[in-house]
């Protein structure tokens, strides 16, 4: 229960940082550690995916971008998706159903990432931004309200991607984060080495599968701990009946951080570890 | 010793007794004349002071500024509502909250809005007083002008004669007697203050004035302008009047063309146009063909031109004189505004010209075109015997004060030199005005023996823009004593048709190193490759080896971040975020069709009769910008009166901001500004029609 409240506060902070421009603060040099369009009238940080495309178009060696992303990744990995990203928070709020759906499709987000970069390179245009549902929500709609945007084809395309994503979010938990988010794909590369991560105590795990059932990302943490899709939200930790899972900061490679190397002995019916 | 103290005391008391106090009362600036309205630009920013809150209606755009009247600070908010209505709020009660009742009632004119506000100035060491101020916003700009100066007037009595004295807070800081303030004395007692920047009744704070046979200087100024005290000083001749009806001050000069000594009085009997000009002054150069025609046409009838060049470089002047075939005497000293003749005639802007009749009396000033020719003909027809008639004063069209520097020069504390090696140092130039600094050059003089430095051509610096300039030095053997170098920043700027040449100076101290710094040359791609390899290893490795990967990533990431910041990529990221390309984020579709102006558009363009400047703000990655650029360039081809200027908004963000190319805190591109229309046209949708509408409004 406590973990969940802490996470809600952190997600609130993510939303506050995303819309800090309301307080009259101008654009800063900071790269946002999640997906948040810099075209949003109240954004004070730079969207990493938008910036990446611009760097590719400008043929800039992306030192600042890679440096910031590496430090973000090393700190939390995809924990940013579960604990900070406002669009991830919206996914959470709309996750009415936890339907399992196309597990093999989770690699799509890597295709989106690679495609975004290739298109930016070849066409010299930021096509992802033109389709991005987050931009539809926080940029296109506000600009329509301010009279700067018009209801034209690009606007309707934006609304289409937003509607499709919202429907997806309602039907499949963390739909966007699971299948499509290029920022999630980038951060997932760091999941295994990030300081923030899940740990499993093999002796306690009874492989009951509860963690997999509560996981919004549709993974089975006890089998595939800190996998590329794990957003470290901690649902599995609070859901685990034997408290085999824990979440916190630890060095990568520490016992329990990696997937279990060999199948454990069949657990005793009373749940007591065979070592005891 | 005691006697000495007594004498000093007596002399001081005696001098004090001779001082004359003039009590001052608030004066009516509009009745005193245009000179009594000082103007100071105030730059506005998208974000306000942190501690100021705004309790008012919701605004589509907001621009903030702050100014001080003495110790009283006033926050200003210029807000545009979604309906397009523009309002101004001034924090009159200084509670750091802008409330609805602090909104000012304004008047809107063509291309500008003006608000009048009565504030309280609180000068340090003086009593608070009421300060009337007007705030003028040229529509679409990122700055406002503060207009006012709170003139105070009083009467000075000397030898039972009274002279009116006026004092102006010229820098609008709410404190009288500070730099930028000036005063005027009606020395000829005709009831009019000739106090324009070149007027003979205008005096800077340290300047003396002469009434009758006595000369006075300012001895004391009350910070709140309630009184001034003047003290007698050594007699100085009064300033000659440079107004029609008065004789033109005579001077002697060496003619550049004929290389012989001449005096203005040598031309007595001829109608003379005394023309102050320079080759760098665009309006002056535009006038040259007309002057050549007039000279050729009327020379035989007794017309002559005397040119006074405010150029710096003789080679440039000779090239123009010979290239254009100018056949009239030209005075040249190479001192720009310090030219003795320009000082004598108190020239503060060029072109400035005086038309003298055959008796050497100033009859007209600043005439151009057909009007100049007509007056020359009239004066030639007058004949030498005819006495000058009383001539009405010319209309005063002088907008600003004397030429003042608009660039701020930030020099490093020391510049490095190494024997037999090359070094570099950087300095920053910041344009503090809403005017463009043109053809800026930086050169270093007083270089130590054996040290060479190249002159750097910076180009133009847009309003409120800044440039970093790198100076390169190459030294041979260095002496032990190194006198400070002199950095000269040479540029000019124009306000309307008046241009000013400036030379700003700064001192550069030297520090001598042993050898030239060696810059490590290595490819930063390796940092990224290292991060990539570490990530791949993270997939393959397990256990404690992952800690090694973690360390590699932290080191690689930090290094990449530091290198990126050093290479200006953080600033690049901020610029990417602060510039909004309408087609990139899907606010509109980038037009991909060929530009083809319709026959109707061409016929409308052909009807333009006035020169109009169209500026397109773009960025390199903006998709619809090429189309907009092509449209306005096609228009310029149809009618050359349409002047096109393309501005990289990313490269010159301050200029874009000043032009109002800013919405919701973002520079929005493409943005098209038709000068004088007061509107910014965003995007490429239907841009042909929208630009045409503005051109018709402004260009007919």
mmCIF file with all atom_site columns, C-alpha atoms in Angstrom, chain B residues 434-611:
data_model
loop_
_atom_site.group_PDB
_atom_site.id
_atom_site.type_symbol
_atom_site.label_atom_id
_atom_site.label_alt_id
_atom_site.label_comp_id
_atom_site.label_asym_id
_atom_site.label_entity_id
_atom_site.label_seq_id
_atom_site.pdbx_PDB_ins_code
_atom_site.Cartn_x
_atom_site.Cartn_y
_atom_site.Cartn_z
_atom_site.occupancy
_atom_site.B_iso_or_equiv
_atom_site.pdbx_formal_charge
_atom_site.auth_seq_id
_atom_site.auth_comp_id
_atom_site.auth_asym_id
_atom_site.auth_atom_id
_atom_site.pdbx_PDB_model_num
ATOM 1   C CA . UNK B 1 434 ? 15.857 47.731  -30.675 1.00 0.00 ? 434 UNK B CA 1
ATOM 2   C CA . UNK B 1 435 ? 18.046 48.925  -33.581 1.00 0.00 ? 435 UNK B CA 1
ATOM 3   C CA . UNK B 1 436 ? 20.262 46.764  -35.748 1.00 0.00 ? 436 UNK B CA 1
ATOM 4   C CA . UNK B 1 437 ? 23.999 47.332  -35.330 1.00 0.00 ? 437 UNK B CA 1
ATOM 5   C CA . UNK B 1 438 ? 25.307 47.184  -38.901 1.00 0.00 ? 438 UNK B CA 1
ATOM 6   C CA . UNK B 1 439 ? 28.661 46.119  -40.322 1.00 0.00 ? 439 UNK B CA 1
ATOM 7   C CA . UNK B 1 440 ? 30.193 45.510  -36.931 1.00 0.00 ? 440 UNK B CA 1
ATOM 8   C CA . UNK B 1 441 ? 33.972 45.143  -36.973 1.00 0.00 ? 441 UNK B CA 1
ATOM 9   C CA . UNK B 1 442 ? 36.283 44.363  -34.101 1.00 0.00 ? 442 UNK B CA 1
ATOM 10  C CA . UNK B 1 443 ? 39.940 45.350  -34.211 1.00 0.00 ? 443 UNK B CA 1
ATOM 11  C CA . UNK B 1 444 ? 42.701 45.543  -31.649 1.00 0.00 ? 444 UNK B CA 1
ATOM 12  C CA . UNK B 1 445 ? 45.144 48.427  -31.401 1.00 0.00 ? 445 UNK B CA 1
ATOM 13  C CA . UNK B 1 446 ? 48.100 49.106  -29.111 1.00 0.00 ? 446 UNK B CA 1
ATOM 14  C CA . UNK B 1 447 ? 49.313 45.575  -29.721 1.00 0.00 ? 447 UNK B CA 1
ATOM 15  C CA . UNK B 1 448 ? 52.666 44.719  -28.146 1.00 0.00 ? 448 UNK B CA 1
ATOM 16  C CA . UNK B 1 449 ? 55.567 44.688  -30.611 1.00 0.00 ? 449 UNK B CA 1
ATOM 17  C CA . UNK B 1 450 ? 55.707 41.439  -32.507 1.00 0.00 ? 450 UNK B CA 1
ATOM 18  C CA . UNK B 1 451 ? 52.032 40.594  -31.986 1.00 0.00 ? 451 UNK B CA 1
ATOM 19  C CA . UNK B 1 452 ? 49.583 40.491  -34.851 1.00 0.00 ? 452 UNK B CA 1
ATOM 20  C CA . UNK B 1 453 ? 45.801 40.360  -34.701 1.00 0.00 ? 453 UNK B CA 1
ATOM 21  C CA . UNK B 1 454 ? 43.328 40.089  -37.519 1.00 0.00 ? 454 UNK B CA 1
ATOM 22  C CA . UNK B 1 455 ? 40.394 42.452  -37.825 1.00 0.00 ? 455 UNK B CA 1
ATOM 23  C CA . UNK B 1 456 ? 37.158 40.486  -37.351 1.00 0.00 ? 456 UNK B CA 1
ATOM 24  C CA . UNK B 1 457 ? 34.085 41.310  -39.389 1.00 0.00 ? 457 UNK B CA 1
ATOM 25  C CA . UNK B 1 458 ? 31.092 40.363  -37.298 1.00 0.00 ? 458 UNK B CA 1
ATOM 26  C CA . UNK B 1 459 ? 28.383 41.466  -39.718 1.00 0.00 ? 459 UNK B CA 1
ATOM 27  C CA . UNK B 1 460 ? 25.083 42.833  -38.423 1.00 0.00 ? 460 UNK B CA 1
ATOM 28  C CA . UNK B 1 461 ? 23.840 42.285  -34.881 1.00 0.00 ? 461 UNK B CA 1
ATOM 29  C CA . UNK B 1 462 ? 20.041 42.306  -34.716 1.00 0.00 ? 462 UNK B CA 1
ATOM 30  C CA . UNK B 1 463 ? 18.073 44.189  -32.062 1.00 0.00 ? 463 UNK B CA 1
ATOM 31  C CA . UNK B 1 464 ? 18.818 42.746  -28.628 1.00 0.00 ? 464 UNK B CA 1
ATOM 32  C CA . UNK B 1 465 ? 20.978 40.103  -30.309 1.00 0.00 ? 465 UNK B CA 1
ATOM 33  C CA . UNK B 1 466 ? 24.374 39.016  -29.178 1.00 0.00 ? 466 UNK B CA 1
ATOM 34  C CA . UNK B 1 467 ? 27.506 37.693  -30.842 1.00 0.00 ? 467 UNK B CA 1
ATOM 35  C CA . UNK B 1 468 ? 30.581 35.973  -29.569 1.00 0.00 ? 468 UNK B CA 1
ATOM 36  C CA . UNK B 1 469 ? 33.700 37.134  -31.366 1.00 0.00 ? 469 UNK B CA 1
ATOM 37  C CA . UNK B 1 470 ? 36.945 35.199  -31.426 1.00 0.00 ? 470 UNK B CA 1
ATOM 38  C CA . UNK B 1 471 ? 40.106 37.254  -31.745 1.00 0.00 ? 471 UNK B CA 1
ATOM 39  C CA . UNK B 1 472 ? 43.212 35.430  -32.928 1.00 0.00 ? 472 UNK B CA 1
ATOM 40  C CA . UNK B 1 473 ? 46.713 36.600  -31.997 1.00 0.00 ? 473 UNK B CA 1
ATOM 41  C CA . UNK B 1 474 ? 49.995 35.555  -33.423 1.00 0.00 ? 474 UNK B CA 1
ATOM 42  C CA . UNK B 1 475 ? 53.090 36.537  -31.477 1.00 0.00 ? 475 UNK B CA 1
ATOM 43  C CA . UNK B 1 476 ? 56.811 36.467  -32.132 1.00 0.00 ? 476 UNK B CA 1
ATOM 44  C CA . UNK B 1 477 ? 59.225 37.215  -29.294 1.00 0.00 ? 477 UNK B CA 1
ATOM 45  C CA . UNK B 1 478 ? 57.378 39.039  -26.581 1.00 0.00 ? 478 UNK B CA 1
ATOM 46  C CA . UNK B 1 479 ? 58.699 42.017  -24.626 1.00 0.00 ? 479 UNK B CA 1
ATOM 47  C CA . UNK B 1 480 ? 58.562 41.849  -20.846 1.00 0.00 ? 480 UNK B CA 1
ATOM 48  C CA . UNK B 1 481 ? 56.290 44.869  -20.412 1.00 0.00 ? 481 UNK B CA 1
ATOM 49  C CA . UNK B 1 482 ? 52.971 44.537  -22.160 1.00 0.00 ? 482 UNK B CA 1
ATOM 50  C CA . UNK B 1 483 ? 50.806 47.670  -22.287 1.00 0.00 ? 483 UNK B CA 1
ATOM 51  C CA . UNK B 1 484 ? 47.079 47.017  -22.394 1.00 0.00 ? 484 UNK B CA 1
ATOM 52  C CA . UNK B 1 485 ? 45.589 46.527  -25.848 1.00 0.00 ? 485 UNK B CA 1
ATOM 53  C CA . UNK B 1 486 ? 42.694 48.648  -27.091 1.00 0.00 ? 486 UNK B CA 1
ATOM 54  C CA . UNK B 1 487 ? 39.716 46.795  -28.530 1.00 0.00 ? 487 UNK B CA 1
ATOM 55  C CA . UNK B 1 488 ? 37.716 48.905  -30.953 1.00 0.00 ? 488 UNK B CA 1
ATOM 56  C CA . UNK B 1 489 ? 34.231 47.898  -32.008 1.00 0.00 ? 489 UNK B CA 1
ATOM 57  C CA . UNK B 1 490 ? 33.256 49.863  -35.095 1.00 0.00 ? 490 UNK B CA 1
ATOM 58  C CA . UNK B 1 491 ? 29.664 49.832  -36.316 1.00 0.00 ? 491 UNK B CA 1
ATOM 59  C CA . UNK B 1 492 ? 26.793 52.019  -37.272 1.00 0.00 ? 492 UNK B CA 1
ATOM 60  C CA . UNK B 1 493 ? 23.076 51.952  -36.757 1.00 0.00 ? 493 UNK B CA 1
ATOM 61  C CA . UNK B 1 494 ? 20.129 53.782  -38.199 1.00 0.00 ? 494 UNK B CA 1
ATOM 62  C CA . UNK B 1 495 ? 16.876 55.032  -36.716 1.00 0.00 ? 495 UNK B CA 1
ATOM 63  C CA . UNK B 1 496 ? 14.624 55.702  -39.657 1.00 0.00 ? 496 UNK B CA 1
ATOM 64  C CA . UNK B 1 497 ? 16.685 57.789  -42.069 1.00 0.00 ? 497 UNK B CA 1
ATOM 65  C CA . UNK B 1 498 ? 19.127 58.974  -39.410 1.00 0.00 ? 498 UNK B CA 1
ATOM 66  C CA . UNK B 1 499 ? 22.340 56.965  -39.072 1.00 0.00 ? 499 UNK B CA 1
ATOM 67  C CA . UNK B 1 500 ? 25.015 56.966  -36.416 1.00 0.00 ? 500 UNK B CA 1
ATOM 68  C CA . UNK B 1 501 ? 28.545 55.646  -36.626 1.00 0.00 ? 501 UNK B CA 1
ATOM 69  C CA . UNK B 1 502 ? 30.004 54.428  -33.355 1.00 0.00 ? 502 UNK B CA 1
ATOM 70  C CA . UNK B 1 503 ? 33.339 53.257  -32.060 1.00 0.00 ? 503 UNK B CA 1
ATOM 71  C CA . UNK B 1 504 ? 33.149 51.518  -28.694 1.00 0.00 ? 504 UNK B CA 1
ATOM 72  C CA . UNK B 1 505 ? 36.388 50.935  -26.869 1.00 0.00 ? 505 UNK B CA 1
ATOM 73  C CA . UNK B 1 506 ? 37.619 48.515  -24.260 1.00 0.00 ? 506 UNK B CA 1
ATOM 74  C CA . UNK B 1 507 ? 40.961 47.652  -22.729 1.00 0.00 ? 507 UNK B CA 1
ATOM 75  C CA . UNK B 1 508 ? 42.474 44.213  -23.029 1.00 0.00 ? 508 UNK B CA 1
ATOM 76  C CA . UNK B 1 509 ? 45.095 43.100  -20.533 1.00 0.00 ? 509 UNK B CA 1
ATOM 77  C CA . UNK B 1 510 ? 47.612 40.440  -21.534 1.00 0.00 ? 510 UNK B CA 1
ATOM 78  C CA . UNK B 1 511 ? 48.885 37.346  -19.852 1.00 0.00 ? 511 UNK B CA 1
ATOM 79  C CA . UNK B 1 512 ? 51.887 35.496  -21.269 1.00 0.00 ? 512 UNK B CA 1
ATOM 80  C CA . UNK B 1 513 ? 51.957 31.713  -21.363 1.00 0.00 ? 513 UNK B CA 1
ATOM 81  C CA . UNK B 1 514 ? 54.843 29.376  -22.091 1.00 0.00 ? 514 UNK B CA 1
ATOM 82  C CA . UNK B 1 515 ? 53.406 27.551  -25.054 1.00 0.00 ? 515 UNK B CA 1
ATOM 83  C CA . UNK B 1 516 ? 50.269 27.462  -27.103 1.00 0.00 ? 516 UNK B CA 1
ATOM 84  C CA . UNK B 1 517 ? 47.563 25.285  -25.617 1.00 0.00 ? 517 UNK B CA 1
ATOM 85  C CA . UNK B 1 518 ? 47.295 22.017  -27.468 1.00 0.00 ? 518 UNK B CA 1
ATOM 86  C CA . UNK B 1 519 ? 43.754 21.060  -28.173 1.00 0.00 ? 519 UNK B CA 1
ATOM 87  C CA . UNK B 1 520 ? 43.111 17.357  -27.941 1.00 0.00 ? 520 UNK B CA 1
ATOM 88  C CA . UNK B 1 521 ? 41.747 16.120  -31.205 1.00 0.00 ? 521 UNK B CA 1
ATOM 89  C CA . UNK B 1 522 ? 39.799 12.940  -30.928 1.00 0.00 ? 522 UNK B CA 1
ATOM 90  C CA . UNK B 1 523 ? 36.540 11.748  -32.278 1.00 0.00 ? 523 UNK B CA 1
ATOM 91  C CA . UNK B 1 524 ? 33.639 12.024  -29.832 1.00 0.00 ? 524 UNK B CA 1
ATOM 92  C CA . UNK B 1 525 ? 31.940 9.168   -31.653 1.00 0.00 ? 525 UNK B CA 1
ATOM 93  C CA . UNK B 1 526 ? 34.079 6.863   -29.490 1.00 0.00 ? 526 UNK B CA 1
ATOM 94  C CA . UNK B 1 527 ? 32.155 7.900   -26.400 1.00 0.00 ? 527 UNK B CA 1
ATOM 95  C CA . UNK B 1 528 ? 28.934 6.841   -28.057 1.00 0.00 ? 528 UNK B CA 1
ATOM 96  C CA . UNK B 1 529 ? 30.502 3.615   -29.293 1.00 0.00 ? 529 UNK B CA 1
ATOM 97  C CA . UNK B 1 530 ? 31.679 2.887   -25.738 1.00 0.00 ? 530 UNK B CA 1
ATOM 98  C CA . UNK B 1 531 ? 28.157 3.410   -24.391 1.00 0.00 ? 531 UNK B CA 1
ATOM 99  C CA . UNK B 1 532 ? 26.782 1.138   -27.115 1.00 0.00 ? 532 UNK B CA 1
ATOM 100 C CA . UNK B 1 533 ? 29.310 -1.573  -26.391 1.00 0.00 ? 533 UNK B CA 1
ATOM 101 C CA . UNK B 1 534 ? 28.534 -1.354  -22.675 1.00 0.00 ? 534 UNK B CA 1
ATOM 102 C CA . UNK B 1 535 ? 24.817 -1.801  -23.420 1.00 0.00 ? 535 UNK B CA 1
ATOM 103 C CA . UNK B 1 536 ? 25.507 -4.846  -25.599 1.00 0.00 ? 536 UNK B CA 1
ATOM 104 C CA . UNK B 1 537 ? 27.678 -6.263  -22.832 1.00 0.00 ? 537 UNK B CA 1
ATOM 105 C CA . UNK B 1 538 ? 24.822 -5.740  -20.398 1.00 0.00 ? 538 UNK B CA 1
ATOM 106 C CA . UNK B 1 539 ? 22.768 -8.208  -22.429 1.00 0.00 ? 539 UNK B CA 1
ATOM 107 C CA . UNK B 1 540 ? 25.526 -10.801 -22.529 1.00 0.00 ? 540 UNK B CA 1
ATOM 108 C CA . UNK B 1 541 ? 27.022 -10.549 -19.045 1.00 0.00 ? 541 UNK B CA 1
ATOM 109 C CA . UNK B 1 542 ? 25.649 -11.658 -15.731 1.00 0.00 ? 542 UNK B CA 1
ATOM 110 C CA . UNK B 1 543 ? 26.428 -11.307 -12.065 1.00 0.00 ? 543 UNK B CA 1
ATOM 111 C CA . UNK B 1 544 ? 29.129 -8.974  -10.758 1.00 0.00 ? 544 UNK B CA 1
ATOM 112 C CA . UNK B 1 545 ? 30.413 -8.182  -14.247 1.00 0.00 ? 545 UNK B CA 1
ATOM 113 C CA . UNK B 1 546 ? 27.307 -6.044  -14.695 1.00 0.00 ? 546 UNK B CA 1
ATOM 114 C CA . UNK B 1 547 ? 28.769 -3.645  -12.119 1.00 0.00 ? 547 UNK B CA 1
ATOM 115 C CA . UNK B 1 548 ? 31.675 -3.060  -14.491 1.00 0.00 ? 548 UNK B CA 1
ATOM 116 C CA . UNK B 1 549 ? 29.153 -2.329  -17.232 1.00 0.00 ? 549 UNK B CA 1
ATOM 117 C CA . UNK B 1 550 ? 27.365 0.049   -14.897 1.00 0.00 ? 550 UNK B CA 1
ATOM 118 C CA . UNK B 1 551 ? 30.581 1.935   -14.147 1.00 0.00 ? 551 UNK B CA 1
ATOM 119 C CA . UNK B 1 552 ? 31.365 2.117   -17.876 1.00 0.00 ? 552 UNK B CA 1
ATOM 120 C CA . UNK B 1 553 ? 27.915 3.509   -18.582 1.00 0.00 ? 553 UNK B CA 1
ATOM 121 C CA . UNK B 1 554 ? 28.123 6.109   -15.811 1.00 0.00 ? 554 UNK B CA 1
ATOM 122 C CA . UNK B 1 555 ? 31.562 7.248   -16.979 1.00 0.00 ? 555 UNK B CA 1
ATOM 123 C CA . UNK B 1 556 ? 30.600 7.175   -20.675 1.00 0.00 ? 556 UNK B CA 1
ATOM 124 C CA . UNK B 1 557 ? 27.276 8.911   -20.028 1.00 0.00 ? 557 UNK B CA 1
ATOM 125 C CA . UNK B 1 558 ? 28.855 11.637  -17.899 1.00 0.00 ? 558 UNK B CA 1
ATOM 126 C CA . UNK B 1 559 ? 31.596 12.184  -20.460 1.00 0.00 ? 559 UNK B CA 1
ATOM 127 C CA . UNK B 1 560 ? 29.080 12.399  -23.288 1.00 0.00 ? 560 UNK B CA 1
ATOM 128 C CA . UNK B 1 561 ? 26.952 14.827  -21.276 1.00 0.00 ? 561 UNK B CA 1
ATOM 129 C CA . UNK B 1 562 ? 29.930 17.028  -20.433 1.00 0.00 ? 562 UNK B CA 1
ATOM 130 C CA . UNK B 1 563 ? 31.207 17.021  -24.021 1.00 0.00 ? 563 UNK B CA 1
ATOM 131 C CA . UNK B 1 564 ? 27.720 17.738  -25.297 1.00 0.00 ? 564 UNK B CA 1
ATOM 132 C CA . UNK B 1 565 ? 27.318 20.718  -22.961 1.00 0.00 ? 565 UNK B CA 1
ATOM 133 C CA . UNK B 1 566 ? 30.763 21.987  -23.967 1.00 0.00 ? 566 UNK B CA 1
ATOM 134 C CA . UNK B 1 567 ? 29.794 21.760  -27.620 1.00 0.00 ? 567 UNK B CA 1
ATOM 135 C CA . UNK B 1 568 ? 26.675 23.829  -27.005 1.00 0.00 ? 568 UNK B CA 1
ATOM 136 C CA . UNK B 1 569 ? 24.279 20.915  -27.437 1.00 0.00 ? 569 UNK B CA 1
ATOM 137 C CA . UNK B 1 570 ? 22.365 21.794  -24.276 1.00 0.00 ? 570 UNK B CA 1
ATOM 138 C CA . UNK B 1 571 ? 21.680 25.183  -25.811 1.00 0.00 ? 571 UNK B CA 1
ATOM 139 C CA . UNK B 1 572 ? 20.771 23.414  -29.047 1.00 0.00 ? 572 UNK B CA 1
ATOM 140 C CA . UNK B 1 573 ? 18.261 21.278  -27.138 1.00 0.00 ? 573 UNK B CA 1
ATOM 141 C CA . UNK B 1 574 ? 16.766 24.361  -25.539 1.00 0.00 ? 574 UNK B CA 1
ATOM 142 C CA . UNK B 1 575 ? 16.505 26.034  -28.938 1.00 0.00 ? 575 UNK B CA 1
ATOM 143 C CA . UNK B 1 576 ? 14.823 22.978  -30.425 1.00 0.00 ? 576 UNK B CA 1
ATOM 144 C CA . UNK B 1 577 ? 12.276 23.129  -27.619 1.00 0.00 ? 577 UNK B CA 1
ATOM 145 C CA . UNK B 1 578 ? 11.810 26.870  -27.848 1.00 0.00 ? 578 UNK B CA 1
ATOM 146 C CA . UNK B 1 579 ? 11.217 26.923  -31.601 1.00 0.00 ? 579 UNK B CA 1
ATOM 147 C CA . UNK B 1 580 ? 8.025  25.529  -32.964 1.00 0.00 ? 580 UNK B CA 1
ATOM 148 C CA . UNK B 1 581 ? 7.745  24.563  -36.609 1.00 0.00 ? 581 UNK B CA 1
ATOM 149 C CA . UNK B 1 582 ? 4.060  24.536  -37.466 1.00 0.00 ? 582 UNK B CA 1
ATOM 150 C CA . UNK B 1 583 ? 4.323  21.740  -39.988 1.00 0.00 ? 583 UNK B CA 1
ATOM 151 C CA . UNK B 1 584 ? 6.747  19.628  -37.910 1.00 0.00 ? 584 UNK B CA 1
ATOM 152 C CA . UNK B 1 585 ? 4.369  19.186  -34.986 1.00 0.00 ? 585 UNK B CA 1
ATOM 153 C CA . UNK B 1 586 ? 1.386  18.744  -37.219 1.00 0.00 ? 586 UNK B CA 1
ATOM 154 C CA . UNK B 1 587 ? -0.360 22.073  -36.830 1.00 0.00 ? 587 UNK B CA 1
ATOM 155 C CA . UNK B 1 588 ? -0.457 22.326  -40.592 1.00 0.00 ? 588 UNK B CA 1
ATOM 156 C CA . UNK B 1 589 ? 0.695  20.447  -43.645 1.00 0.00 ? 589 UNK B CA 1
ATOM 157 C CA . UNK B 1 590 ? 3.842  21.566  -45.409 1.00 0.00 ? 590 UNK B CA 1
ATOM 158 C CA . UNK B 1 591 ? 2.874  22.739  -48.915 1.00 0.00 ? 591 UNK B CA 1
ATOM 159 C CA . UNK B 1 592 ? 4.709  20.684  -51.514 1.00 0.00 ? 592 UNK B CA 1
ATOM 160 C CA . UNK B 1 593 ? 3.344  22.411  -54.606 1.00 0.00 ? 593 UNK B CA 1
ATOM 161 C CA . UNK B 1 594 ? 5.312  24.760  -56.827 1.00 0.00 ? 594 UNK B CA 1
ATOM 162 C CA . UNK B 1 595 ? 4.935  28.449  -56.120 1.00 0.00 ? 595 UNK B CA 1
ATOM 163 C CA . UNK B 1 596 ? 2.808  30.047  -58.815 1.00 0.00 ? 596 UNK B CA 1
ATOM 164 C CA . UNK B 1 597 ? 1.384  33.502  -58.237 1.00 0.00 ? 597 UNK B CA 1
ATOM 165 C CA . UNK B 1 598 ? -2.019 34.034  -59.808 1.00 0.00 ? 598 UNK B CA 1
ATOM 166 C CA . UNK B 1 599 ? -2.585 36.725  -62.421 1.00 0.00 ? 599 UNK B CA 1
ATOM 167 C CA . UNK B 1 600 ? -4.730 38.587  -59.906 1.00 0.00 ? 600 UNK B CA 1
ATOM 168 C CA . UNK B 1 601 ? -1.942 38.484  -57.312 1.00 0.00 ? 601 UNK B CA 1
ATOM 169 C CA . UNK B 1 602 ? 0.505  39.842  -59.899 1.00 0.00 ? 602 UNK B CA 1
ATOM 170 C CA . UNK B 1 603 ? -1.793 42.685  -60.847 1.00 0.00 ? 603 UNK B CA 1
ATOM 171 C CA . UNK B 1 604 ? -2.292 43.580  -57.179 1.00 0.00 ? 604 UNK B CA 1
ATOM 172 C CA . UNK B 1 605 ? 1.453  43.539  -56.616 1.00 0.00 ? 605 UNK B CA 1
ATOM 173 C CA . UNK B 1 606 ? 1.986  45.844  -59.573 1.00 0.00 ? 606 UNK B CA 1
ATOM 174 C CA . UNK B 1 607 ? -0.163 48.500  -57.866 1.00 0.00 ? 607 UNK B CA 1
ATOM 175 C CA . UNK B 1 608 ? 2.203  48.881  -54.909 1.00 0.00 ? 608 UNK B CA 1
ATOM 176 C CA . UNK B 1 609 ? 3.775  52.313  -54.875 1.00 0.00 ? 609 UNK B CA 1
ATOM 177 C CA . UNK B 1 610 ? 5.799  52.248  -51.662 1.00 0.00 ? 610 UNK B CA 1
ATOM 178 C CA . UNK B 1 611 ? 8.794  50.217  -50.617 1.00 0.00 ? 611 UNK B CA 1
#
